[in-house]
PDB file of C-alpha atoms in Angstrom:
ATOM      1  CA  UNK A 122       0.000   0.000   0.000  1.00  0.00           C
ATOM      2  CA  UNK A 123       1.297   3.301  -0.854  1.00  0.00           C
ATOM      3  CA  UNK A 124       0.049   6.784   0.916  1.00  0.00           C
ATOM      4  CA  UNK A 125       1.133   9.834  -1.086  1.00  0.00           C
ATOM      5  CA  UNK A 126       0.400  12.766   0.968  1.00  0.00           C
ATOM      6  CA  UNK A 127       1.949  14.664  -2.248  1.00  0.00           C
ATOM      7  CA  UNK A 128       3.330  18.303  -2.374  1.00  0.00           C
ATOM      8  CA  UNK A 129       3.928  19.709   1.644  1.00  0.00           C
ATOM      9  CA  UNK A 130       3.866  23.539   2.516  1.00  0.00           C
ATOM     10  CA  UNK A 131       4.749  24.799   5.835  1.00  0.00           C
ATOM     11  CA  UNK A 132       1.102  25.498   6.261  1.00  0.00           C
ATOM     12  CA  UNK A 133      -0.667  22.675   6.041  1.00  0.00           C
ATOM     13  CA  UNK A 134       2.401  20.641   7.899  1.00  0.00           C
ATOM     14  CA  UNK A 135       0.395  19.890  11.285  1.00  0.00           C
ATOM     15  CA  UNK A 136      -2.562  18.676   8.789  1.00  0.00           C
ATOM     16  CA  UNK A 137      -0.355  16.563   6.820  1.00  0.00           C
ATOM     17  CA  UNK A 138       0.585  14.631   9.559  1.00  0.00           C
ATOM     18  CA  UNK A 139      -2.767  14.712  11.127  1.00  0.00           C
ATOM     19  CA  UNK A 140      -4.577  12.925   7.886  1.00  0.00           C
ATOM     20  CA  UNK A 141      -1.122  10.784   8.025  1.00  0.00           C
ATOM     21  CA  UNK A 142      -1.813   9.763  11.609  1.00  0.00           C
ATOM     22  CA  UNK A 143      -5.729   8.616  10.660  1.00  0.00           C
ATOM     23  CA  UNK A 144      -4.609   6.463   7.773  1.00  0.00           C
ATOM     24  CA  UNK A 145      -2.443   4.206   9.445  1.00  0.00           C
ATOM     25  CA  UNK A 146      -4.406   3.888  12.662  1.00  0.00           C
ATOM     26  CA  UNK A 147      -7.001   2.564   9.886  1.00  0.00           C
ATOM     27  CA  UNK A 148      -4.322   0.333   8.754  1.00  0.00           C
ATOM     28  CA  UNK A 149      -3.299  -0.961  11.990  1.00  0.00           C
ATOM     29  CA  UNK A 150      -6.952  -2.090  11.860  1.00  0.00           C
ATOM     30  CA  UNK A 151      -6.903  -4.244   8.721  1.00  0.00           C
ATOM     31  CA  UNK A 152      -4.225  -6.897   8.149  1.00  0.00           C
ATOM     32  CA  UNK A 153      -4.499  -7.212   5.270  1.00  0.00           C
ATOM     33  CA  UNK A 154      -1.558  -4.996   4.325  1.00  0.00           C
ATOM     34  CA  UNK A 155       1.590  -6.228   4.546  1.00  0.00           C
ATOM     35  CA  UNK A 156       4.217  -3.022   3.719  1.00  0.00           C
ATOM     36  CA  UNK A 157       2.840   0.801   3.550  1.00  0.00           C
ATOM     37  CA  UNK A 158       4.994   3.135   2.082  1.00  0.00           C
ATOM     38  CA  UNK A 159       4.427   6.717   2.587  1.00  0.00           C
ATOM     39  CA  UNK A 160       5.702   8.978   0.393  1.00  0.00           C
ATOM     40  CA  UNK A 161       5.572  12.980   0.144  1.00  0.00           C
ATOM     41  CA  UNK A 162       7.800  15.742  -0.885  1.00  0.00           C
ATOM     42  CA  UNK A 163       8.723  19.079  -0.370  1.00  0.00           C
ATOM     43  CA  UNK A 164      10.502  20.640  -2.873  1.00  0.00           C
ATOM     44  CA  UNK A 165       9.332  24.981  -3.590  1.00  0.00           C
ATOM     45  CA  UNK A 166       7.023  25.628  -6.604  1.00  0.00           C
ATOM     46  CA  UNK A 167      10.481  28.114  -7.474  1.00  0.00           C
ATOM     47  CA  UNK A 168      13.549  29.033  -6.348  1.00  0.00           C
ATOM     48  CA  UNK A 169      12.950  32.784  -6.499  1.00  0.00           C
ATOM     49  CA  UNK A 170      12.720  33.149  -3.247  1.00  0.00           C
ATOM     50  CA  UNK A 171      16.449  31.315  -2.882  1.00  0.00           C
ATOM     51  CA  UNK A 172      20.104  33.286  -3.469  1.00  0.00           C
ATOM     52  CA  UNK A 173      22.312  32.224  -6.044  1.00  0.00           C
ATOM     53  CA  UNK A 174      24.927  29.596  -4.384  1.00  0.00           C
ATOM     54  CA  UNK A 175      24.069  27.201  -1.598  1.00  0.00           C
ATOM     55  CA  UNK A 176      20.575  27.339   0.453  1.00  0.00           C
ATOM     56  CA  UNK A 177      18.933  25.220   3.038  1.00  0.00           C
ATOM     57  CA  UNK A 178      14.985  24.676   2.381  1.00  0.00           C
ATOM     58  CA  UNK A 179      12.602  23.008   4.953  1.00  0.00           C
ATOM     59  CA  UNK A 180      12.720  19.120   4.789  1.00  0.00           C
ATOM     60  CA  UNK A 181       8.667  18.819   5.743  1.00  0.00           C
ATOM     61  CA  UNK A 182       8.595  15.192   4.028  1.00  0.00           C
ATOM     62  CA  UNK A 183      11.448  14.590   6.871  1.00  0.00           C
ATOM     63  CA  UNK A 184       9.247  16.235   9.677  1.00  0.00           C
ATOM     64  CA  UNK A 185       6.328  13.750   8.495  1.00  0.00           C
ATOM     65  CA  UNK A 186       8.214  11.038   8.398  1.00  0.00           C
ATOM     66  CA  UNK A 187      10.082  11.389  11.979  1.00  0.00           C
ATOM     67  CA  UNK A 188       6.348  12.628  13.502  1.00  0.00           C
ATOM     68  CA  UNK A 189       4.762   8.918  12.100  1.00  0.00           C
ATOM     69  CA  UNK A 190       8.223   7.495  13.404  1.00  0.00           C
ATOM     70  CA  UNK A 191       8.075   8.129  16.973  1.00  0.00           C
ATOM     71  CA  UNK A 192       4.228   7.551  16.938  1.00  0.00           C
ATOM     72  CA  UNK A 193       4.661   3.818  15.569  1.00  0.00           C
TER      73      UNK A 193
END
């Protein structure tokens, strides 16, 4: 089973994980599944708002993932 919570924005973070939360407490419910994979990203709609050279941008795929981690 794959969950693809898709493109994540700082805003809607806390939902993300939220929704994320609900599906696999549904799973946990249903054997029937034998691997979930959850997959989102992160990545800016542009880089305008980045300088030329090296930035840092928000890993929120990362936040999901280590939220769902130390939950289950």
């Amino acid at each position: 089973l794959i969950l693809d919570f898709g493109a994540i924005n700082p805003s809607n973070l806390s939902q993300t994980i939220e929704e994320a939360e609900l599906c696999l407490e549904e799973i946990k419910k249903n054997t029937y599944w034998k691997n979930v994979i959850v997959a989102s990203s992160s990545f800016p709609i542009d880089l305008s708002n980045c300088d030329l050279g090296l930035n840092e941008l928000p890993r929120l795929e990362w936040q999901l993932w280590r939220a769902l981690e130390q939950k289950y």
